[in-house]
mmCIF file of C-alpha atoms in Angstrom:
data_model
loop_
_atom_site.group_PDB
_atom_site.id
_atom_site.type_symbol
_atom_site.label_atom_id
_atom_site.label_comp_id
_atom_site.label_asym_id
_atom_site.label_seq_id
_atom_site.Cartn_x
_atom_site.Cartn_y
_atom_site.Cartn_z
ATOM 1 C CA MET A 248 -202.679 29.321 54.787
ATOM 2 C CA GLU A 249 -201.011 32.278 55.452
ATOM 3 C CA ARG A 250 -199.293 33.901 52.686
ATOM 4 C CA TRP A 251 -196.370 37.359 52.537
ATOM 5 C CA HIS A 252 -193.948 38.270 50.049
ATOM 6 C CA SER A 253 -191.024 41.122 50.892
ATOM 7 C CA PRO A 254 -191.644 43.781 48.583
ATOM 8 C CA GLY A 255 -187.955 44.739 48.775
ATOM 9 C CA ALA A 256 -185.424 43.874 45.704
ATOM 10 C CA GLY A 257 -181.326 44.046 45.869
ATOM 11 C CA ALA A 258 -177.798 42.905 46.787
ATOM 12 C CA ALA A 259 -177.487 41.138 49.788
ATOM 13 C CA ALA A 260 -176.820 43.807 52.776
ATOM 14 C CA PRO A 261 -173.490 43.882 54.999
ATOM 15 C CA VAL A 262 -175.044 42.191 57.708
ATOM 16 C CA HIS A 263 -176.317 39.368 55.648
ATOM 17 C CA ARG A 264 -172.524 38.213 54.457
ATOM 18 C CA ALA A 265 -172.191 36.992 58.160
ATOM 19 C CA CYS A 266 -173.129 33.570 56.684
ATOM 20 C CA ALA A 267 -170.888 30.911 57.129
ATOM 21 C CA ARG A 268 -169.977 28.355 54.687
ATOM 22 C CA GLU A 269 -168.823 25.645 57.059
ATOM 23 C CA ASP A 270 -171.715 22.855 57.783
ATOM 24 C CA ASP A 271 -172.584 22.344 61.148
ATOM 25 C CA SER A 272 -175.432 20.439 59.789
ATOM 26 C CA HIS A 273 -174.295 17.107 61.189
ATOM 27 C CA VAL A 274 -174.763 17.453 64.849
ATOM 28 C CA MET A 275 -177.832 19.363 63.912
ATOM 29 C CA SER A 276 -179.830 15.629 64.610
ATOM 30 C CA HIS A 277 -179.066 12.537 65.890
ATOM 31 C CA ASN A 278 -180.466 8.406 65.778
ATOM 32 C CA THR A 279 -182.342 7.108 68.642
ATOM 33 C CA ASP A 280 -181.712 3.347 68.267
ATOM 34 C CA ASP A 281 -185.804 1.571 66.660
ATOM 35 C CA THR A 282 -184.943 -1.824 68.668
ATOM 36 C CA ALA A 283 -184.229 -0.573 71.707
ATOM 37 C CA ASP A 284 -187.481 0.692 73.877
ATOM 38 C CA GLU A 285 -186.737 4.000 75.665
ATOM 39 C CA GLN A 286 -184.373 4.603 78.727
ATOM 40 C CA PRO A 287 -184.490 6.245 82.021
ATOM 41 C CA GLN A 288 -184.521 9.845 81.012
ATOM 42 C CA GLN A 289 -181.476 11.567 82.525
ATOM 43 C CA PRO A 290 -180.939 14.796 83.961
ATOM 44 C CA VAL A 291 -180.002 17.783 81.675
ATOM 45 C CA GLY A 292 -177.986 20.833 82.320
ATOM 46 C CA SER A 293 -178.370 24.785 81.778
ATOM 47 C CA ALA A 294 -180.100 25.049 78.623
ATOM 48 C CA MET A 295 -177.258 26.930 77.624
ATOM 49 C CA GLU A 296 -174.190 25.000 78.140
ATOM 50 C CA VAL A 297 -173.451 22.195 75.999
ATOM 51 C CA SER A 298 -170.817 19.947 77.345
ATOM 52 C CA ARG A 299 -167.801 19.256 74.963
ATOM 53 C CA GLN A 300 -166.726 15.138 76.213
ATOM 54 C CA ALA A 301 -162.955 14.081 75.434
ATOM 55 C CA ALA A 302 -161.841 11.736 73.486
ATOM 56 C CA ASP A 303 -160.100 9.805 76.241
ATOM 57 C CA PRO A 304 -162.831 9.469 78.618
ATOM 58 C CA THR A 305 -159.976 9.627 81.757
ATOM 59 C CA GLU A 306 -159.848 13.330 80.576
ATOM 60 C CA ALA A 307 -162.058 14.797 84.286
ATOM 61 C CA ALA A 308 -162.923 18.095 82.578
ATOM 62 C CA PRO A 309 -164.695 18.452 79.400
ATOM 63 C CA ARG A 310 -165.044 21.594 77.301
ATOM 64 C CA VAL A 311 -167.625 23.679 78.142
ATOM 65 C CA LEU A 312 -169.294 26.792 76.323
ATOM 66 C CA THR A 313 -171.736 29.209 77.818
ATOM 67 C CA GLY A 314 -173.962 30.781 75.262
ATOM 68 C CA GLY A 315 -176.520 34.388 75.699
ATOM 69 C CA LEU A 316 -181.155 33.325 75.848
ATOM 70 C CA ASP A 317 -182.152 36.680 75.121
ATOM 71 C CA ASP A 318 -186.035 37.160 76.433
ATOM 72 C CA GLU A 319 -188.244 37.387 73.512
ATOM 73 C CA ASN A 320 -188.701 40.426 75.133
ATOM 74 C CA SER A 321 -185.571 41.642 74.959
ATOM 75 C CA VAL A 322 -184.743 44.729 73.648
ATOM 76 C CA ARG A 323 -181.003 42.697 71.990
ATOM 77 C CA TYR A 324 -183.339 39.931 70.492
ATOM 78 C CA ARG A 325 -185.437 42.083 69.008
ATOM 79 C CA ALA A 326 -182.853 44.450 67.177
ATOM 80 C CA MET A 327 -181.064 41.283 66.295
ATOM 81 C CA ARG A 328 -184.801 39.946 64.848
ATOM 82 C CA SER A 329 -185.271 43.183 62.945
ATOM 83 C CA VAL A 330 -181.438 44.006 61.412
ATOM 84 C CA PHE A 331 -182.094 40.761 60.301
ATOM 85 C CA ARG A 332 -185.088 39.689 59.156
ATOM 86 C CA GLY A 333 -184.605 43.025 57.178
ATOM 87 C CA SER A 334 -181.456 41.876 55.039
ATOM 88 C CA ILE A 335 -182.933 38.483 54.616
ATOM 89 C CA LYS A 336 -186.097 39.987 52.744
ATOM 90 C CA THR A 337 -184.991 43.203 50.957
ATOM 91 C CA ALA A 338 -182.190 41.241 49.383
ATOM 92 C CA HIS A 339 -184.097 38.002 48.723
ATOM 93 C CA ARG A 340 -188.069 38.778 48.048
ATOM 94 C CA PRO A 341 -188.711 35.257 50.564
ATOM 95 C CA THR A 342 -192.378 34.086 50.236
ATOM 96 C CA VAL A 343 -193.153 32.744 53.857
ATOM 97 C CA THR A 344 -196.331 30.965 54.148
ATOM 98 C CA GLY A 345 -198.047 28.605 56.202
ATOM 99 C CA ILE A 346 -197.492 31.047 59.990
ATOM 100 C CA THR A 347 -200.385 29.831 61.276
ATOM 101 C CA ASN A 348 -199.714 26.969 61.451
ATOM 102 C CA VAL A 349 -197.292 27.655 64.479
ATOM 103 C CA PRO A 350 -199.050 27.904 67.691
ATOM 104 C CA LYS A 351 -198.251 30.283 69.841
ATOM 105 C CA THR A 352 -197.651 29.329 72.409
ATOM 106 C CA GLY A 353 -196.339 26.039 74.109
ATOM 107 C CA PRO A 354 -193.386 23.668 73.077
ATOM 108 C CA VAL A 355 -193.141 23.696 68.921
ATOM 109 C CA ILE A 356 -189.919 21.517 67.160
ATOM 110 C CA ILE A 357 -189.288 22.990 64.267
ATOM 111 C CA ALA A 358 -188.563 20.081 61.817
ATOM 112 C CA SER A 359 -187.271 20.965 58.493
ATOM 113 C CA ASN A 360 -185.495 19.423 55.205
ATOM 114 C CA HIS A 361 -181.797 21.487 54.747
ATOM 115 C CA ARG A 362 -180.233 22.717 52.062
ATOM 116 C CA SER A 363 -178.120 25.537 52.369
ATOM 117 C CA PHE A 364 -175.703 26.746 55.870
ATOM 118 C CA ALA A 365 -178.095 29.866 56.449
ATOM 119 C CA ASP A 366 -180.863 27.538 55.945
ATOM 120 C CA SER A 367 -180.386 28.262 61.107
ATOM 121 C CA ILE A 368 -180.475 31.717 60.330
ATOM 122 C CA TYR A 369 -183.041 31.771 57.120
ATOM 123 C CA LEU A 370 -185.373 30.176 60.081
ATOM 124 C CA SER A 371 -185.261 32.158 62.778
ATOM 125 C CA ALA A 372 -185.401 35.642 61.407
ATOM 126 C CA LEU A 373 -188.556 35.134 60.141
ATOM 127 C CA ALA A 374 -190.004 32.416 61.087
ATOM 128 C CA PRO A 375 -193.136 33.676 64.028
ATOM 129 C CA ARG A 376 -191.256 32.588 67.056
ATOM 130 C CA ARG A 377 -188.112 31.911 68.800
ATOM 131 C CA VAL A 378 -186.156 28.985 67.424
ATOM 132 C CA ALA A 379 -183.230 28.315 69.474
ATOM 133 C CA PHE A 380 -180.908 25.751 66.649
ATOM 134 C CA MET A 381 -177.859 24.246 67.403
ATOM 135 C CA ALA A 382 -174.595 25.759 65.701
ATOM 136 C CA LYS A 383 -171.070 25.327 65.510
ATOM 137 C CA ALA A 384 -169.344 26.194 68.423
ATOM 138 C CA GLU A 385 -165.846 28.456 65.994
ATOM 139 C CA TYR A 386 -170.097 31.839 65.806
ATOM 140 C CA PHE A 387 -169.613 31.888 69.564
ATOM 141 C CA GLU A 388 -165.367 32.434 69.727
ATOM 142 C CA ARG A 389 -165.819 35.866 67.749
ATOM 143 C CA ARG A 390 -162.657 35.506 66.651
ATOM 144 C CA ASN A 391 -163.216 38.024 63.813
ATOM 145 C CA PRO A 392 -165.387 40.272 62.670
ATOM 146 C CA ILE A 393 -168.108 38.086 60.983
ATOM 147 C CA ASN A 394 -168.106 35.773 63.622
ATOM 148 C CA THR A 395 -168.775 38.369 66.254
ATOM 149 C CA MET A 396 -172.045 39.506 63.996
ATOM 150 C CA VAL A 397 -173.253 36.383 63.108
ATOM 151 C CA GLY A 398 -172.377 34.687 66.807
ATOM 152 C CA GLY A 399 -174.112 37.835 68.185
ATOM 153 C CA PHE A 400 -177.300 37.408 66.241
ATOM 154 C CA MET A 401 -177.581 33.151 66.675
ATOM 155 C CA SER A 402 -177.216 34.245 70.737
ATOM 156 C CA ALA A 403 -179.484 36.726 70.809
ATOM 157 C CA VAL A 404 -181.717 35.075 69.648
ATOM 158 C CA GLY A 405 -181.504 31.969 71.429
ATOM 159 C CA ALA A 406 -178.707 29.592 70.226
ATOM 160 C CA PHE A 407 -176.924 27.457 71.490
ATOM 161 C CA PRO A 408 -172.979 26.569 70.543
ATOM 162 C CA VAL A 409 -172.306 22.225 69.806
ATOM 163 C CA GLU A 410 -168.825 21.145 68.777
ATOM 164 C CA ARG A 411 -167.638 19.973 65.545
ATOM 165 C CA GLY A 412 -167.698 16.030 65.334
ATOM 166 C CA SER A 413 -168.331 15.536 68.680
ATOM 167 C CA ALA A 414 -171.327 11.960 68.985
ATOM 168 C CA ALA A 415 -171.236 12.972 72.093
ATOM 169 C CA ALA A 416 -171.967 16.659 72.067
ATOM 170 C CA ALA A 417 -174.030 15.907 69.879
ATOM 171 C CA VAL A 418 -176.214 13.903 72.233
ATOM 172 C CA LYS A 419 -175.792 16.552 74.516
ATOM 173 C CA ALA A 420 -177.807 18.711 72.491
ATOM 174 C CA LEU A 421 -180.415 17.543 72.002
ATOM 175 C CA GLU A 422 -180.345 17.124 75.548
ATOM 176 C CA VAL A 423 -180.645 21.242 75.832
ATOM 177 C CA GLY A 424 -183.296 21.194 72.921
ATOM 178 C CA GLU A 425 -185.300 18.520 75.316
ATOM 179 C CA GLU A 426 -185.453 21.485 77.968
ATOM 180 C CA ILE A 427 -186.221 24.475 76.042
ATOM 181 C CA LEU A 428 -188.850 22.633 75.346
ATOM 182 C CA ARG A 429 -190.100 21.566 78.401
ATOM 183 C CA ALA A 430 -189.404 25.290 79.325
ATOM 184 C CA GLY A 431 -192.310 26.323 76.096
ATOM 185 C CA GLY A 432 -190.132 27.232 74.128
ATOM 186 C CA VAL A 433 -189.188 26.543 69.801
ATOM 187 C CA PHE A 434 -186.450 24.129 69.036
ATOM 188 C CA GLY A 435 -185.322 23.767 65.368
ATOM 189 C CA ILE A 436 -183.679 20.479 64.497
ATOM 190 C CA TYR A 437 -183.063 19.080 60.932
ATOM 191 C CA PRO A 438 -184.069 15.161 60.891
ATOM 192 C CA GLU A 439 -182.263 14.031 57.840
ATOM 193 C CA GLY A 440 -178.975 14.588 60.190
ATOM 194 C CA THR A 441 -177.021 16.407 57.171
ATOM 195 C CA ARG A 442 -177.627 18.787 54.278
ATOM 196 C CA SER A 443 -178.397 17.890 51.752
ATOM 197 C CA ARG A 444 -176.028 18.712 48.465
ATOM 198 C CA ASP A 445 -178.286 17.512 45.488
ATOM 199 C CA GLY A 446 -181.838 19.126 46.445
ATOM 200 C CA LYS A 447 -183.081 15.589 47.280
ATOM 201 C CA ILE A 448 -184.301 14.620 50.780
ATOM 202 C CA GLY A 449 -182.920 12.042 52.051
ATOM 203 C CA SER A 450 -184.404 9.448 55.296
ATOM 204 C CA GLY A 451 -184.907 10.472 58.756
ATOM 205 C CA LYS A 452 -183.093 10.340 62.058
ATOM 206 C CA THR A 453 -186.200 9.480 65.122
ATOM 207 C CA GLY A 454 -184.270 12.194 67.340
ATOM 208 C CA ALA A 455 -187.206 14.872 66.499
ATOM 209 C CA ALA A 456 -189.292 12.073 67.103
ATOM 210 C CA GLU A 457 -188.242 11.163 70.267
ATOM 211 C CA LEU A 458 -187.653 14.476 71.844
ATOM 212 C CA ALA A 459 -191.909 15.064 70.904
ATOM 213 C CA ILE A 460 -193.214 11.805 72.714
ATOM 214 C CA ARG A 461 -191.008 12.935 75.160
ATOM 215 C CA THR A 462 -192.299 16.139 76.166
ATOM 216 C CA GLY A 463 -195.648 16.927 73.888
ATOM 217 C CA ALA A 464 -194.385 19.166 71.781
ATOM 218 C CA THR A 465 -196.075 19.744 68.573
ATOM 219 C CA ILE A 466 -193.841 19.970 65.828
ATOM 220 C CA VAL A 467 -193.554 21.730 62.713
ATOM 221 C CA PRO A 468 -193.387 20.531 59.077
ATOM 222 C CA VAL A 469 -190.827 23.333 57.300
ATOM 223 C CA GLY A 470 -190.538 22.351 52.741
ATOM 224 C CA LEU A 471 -186.528 24.944 52.588
ATOM 225 C CA VAL A 472 -187.120 25.853 48.797
ATOM 226 C CA GLY A 473 -184.157 27.729 46.710
ATOM 227 C CA THR A 474 -182.172 28.301 50.373
ATOM 228 C CA GLU A 475 -178.712 26.558 48.614
ATOM 229 C CA ASP A 476 -179.202 28.723 45.306
ATOM 230 C CA VAL A 477 -178.917 31.597 47.879
ATOM 231 C CA MET A 478 -175.542 30.526 49.428
ATOM 232 C CA PRO A 479 -174.673 27.532 47.325
ATOM 233 C CA VAL A 480 -171.140 25.941 48.845
ATOM 234 C CA ASP A 481 -169.070 27.054 47.112
ATOM 235 C CA ALA A 482 -170.121 30.746 47.554
ATOM 236 C CA ARG A 483 -168.455 33.626 50.015
ATOM 237 C CA PHE A 484 -170.981 35.688 49.876
ATOM 238 C CA PRO A 485 -175.115 35.109 50.016
ATOM 239 C CA GLN A 486 -176.355 35.799 46.328
ATOM 240 C CA PRO A 487 -179.513 38.007 45.638
ATOM 241 C CA LYS A 488 -181.773 35.438 44.459
ATOM 242 C CA THR A 489 -185.613 34.287 46.044
ATOM 243 C CA PHE A 490 -186.424 31.188 48.286
ATOM 244 C CA SER A 491 -189.545 29.380 50.383
ATOM 245 C CA ILE A 492 -189.571 28.700 53.240
ATOM 246 C CA THR A 493 -192.984 27.005 53.553
ATOM 247 C CA PHE A 494 -194.587 25.895 57.505
ATOM 248 C CA GLY A 495 -196.252 22.682 57.090
ATOM 249 C CA LYS A 496 -200.121 22.029 59.069
ATOM 250 C CA ALA A 497 -198.863 20.696 62.541
ATOM 251 C CA ILE A 498 -198.207 16.905 63.899
ATOM 252 C CA PRO A 499 -199.364 16.466 67.499
ATOM 253 C CA ALA A 500 -196.849 14.620 69.473
ATOM 254 C CA PRO A 501 -198.320 10.852 71.095
ATOM 255 C CA PRO A 502 -198.435 9.103 73.955
ATOM 256 C CA ARG A 503 -195.550 7.032 74.628
ATOM 257 C CA ALA A 504 -196.383 3.849 73.763
ATOM 258 C CA HIS A 505 -194.032 0.075 74.428
ATOM 259 C CA PRO A 506 -192.423 -0.990 72.897
ATOM 260 C CA ALA A 507 -191.037 2.965 71.553
ATOM 261 C CA GLY A 508 -189.061 2.333 69.021
ATOM 262 C CA PRO A 509 -191.376 1.308 66.147
ATOM 263 C CA GLN A 510 -193.596 4.409 67.648
ATOM 264 C CA ARG A 511 -190.269 6.629 66.485
ATOM 265 C CA ARG A 512 -189.948 5.546 62.679
ATOM 266 C CA GLU A 513 -193.859 5.551 62.459
ATOM 267 C CA LEU A 514 -193.698 9.598 63.286
ATOM 268 C CA THR A 515 -190.453 9.913 62.340
ATOM 269 C CA GLU A 516 -191.711 8.514 58.785
ATOM 270 C CA GLN A 517 -195.051 10.666 59.257
ATOM 271 C CA ILE A 518 -193.290 14.419 59.603
ATOM 272 C CA MET A 519 -190.213 13.038 56.571
ATOM 273 C CA SER A 520 -193.365 12.635 54.152
ATOM 274 C CA ALA A 521 -195.184 16.006 55.022
ATOM 275 C CA ILE A 522 -191.615 17.350 54.891
ATOM 276 C CA ARG A 523 -191.589 16.166 50.565
ATOM 277 C CA ALA A 524 -194.453 17.207 50.325
ATOM 278 C CA LEU A 525 -194.296 20.620 50.801
ATOM 279 C CA VAL A 526 -190.769 20.552 48.543
ATOM 280 C CA ALA A 527 -193.027 19.043 46.223
ATOM 281 C CA GLU A 528 -195.316 21.112 46.746
ATOM 282 C CA ALA A 529 -193.108 24.937 46.438
ATOM 283 C CA GLU A 530 -190.932 23.543 43.952
ATOM 284 C CA ASP A 531 -194.179 22.707 41.583
ATOM 285 C CA GLU A 532 -194.507 26.856 42.689
ATOM 286 C CA ARG A 533 -191.632 28.401 41.300
ATOM 287 C CA ALA A 534 -191.432 26.079 38.459
ATOM 288 C CA ARG A 535 -195.210 28.082 36.859
ATOM 289 C CA ARG A 536 -194.119 31.572 38.210
ATOM 290 C CA ARG A 537 -190.162 30.543 35.702
ATOM 291 C CA ARG A 538 -193.090 29.883 33.349
#
């Protein structure tokens, strides 16, 4: 497994202080009904459009939010990624392990535990490929300098907006994720569906498994440790502490089985078991270094 440490140290750079405090993790996963067989696939819209269904189903014109999706070799993408990566490496000296476990080409699902509001930013900046995450719609509205900076980065790395508190929008977001995967991209998701408040890893929802089975995407489990110290719940800005990202061994997507429910649940348990093992190993390593 490949491992690297950033050599720098110091306070967080100003650009890195753009991390937001609000939790948008409730739209980061989706639970598929394990008792039902698969439903016919529905066509999805543009990869950068997430529709918000109104509470009133009779409303004719749902709000559509659009974010950018720069080419992975575009100047904007490379510049934004370089700035954020440099800031993060300087401020936190992160340990990134297992980069070679991420396939260089083809559809990949990055399935990670979730401990901090800033996890998506860290993964997007430090992963070997561009990772598209769902992000709360407010990031893209550019209402203030912080939103402008974060929104610019998230848009450049392929994040797309999702309305908070809308189950319909969360389902639509997974349809967007499917389109990204079918195009050979990388989609990031938190199978727990919410940020952990105590560091413990909860049970996984089956959305990631369903996406993998449906698209044939390779799943790469990821263990994040220490990001909760970098961006605690009550902190306004990231703290100059270190963290680790461990990319685990790839899990190939199995062919569709019938009935679908048990297969989704089995694959979900395999994903969560791998994440727990990565986190436990990283936590043991951190404990050894502190002795």
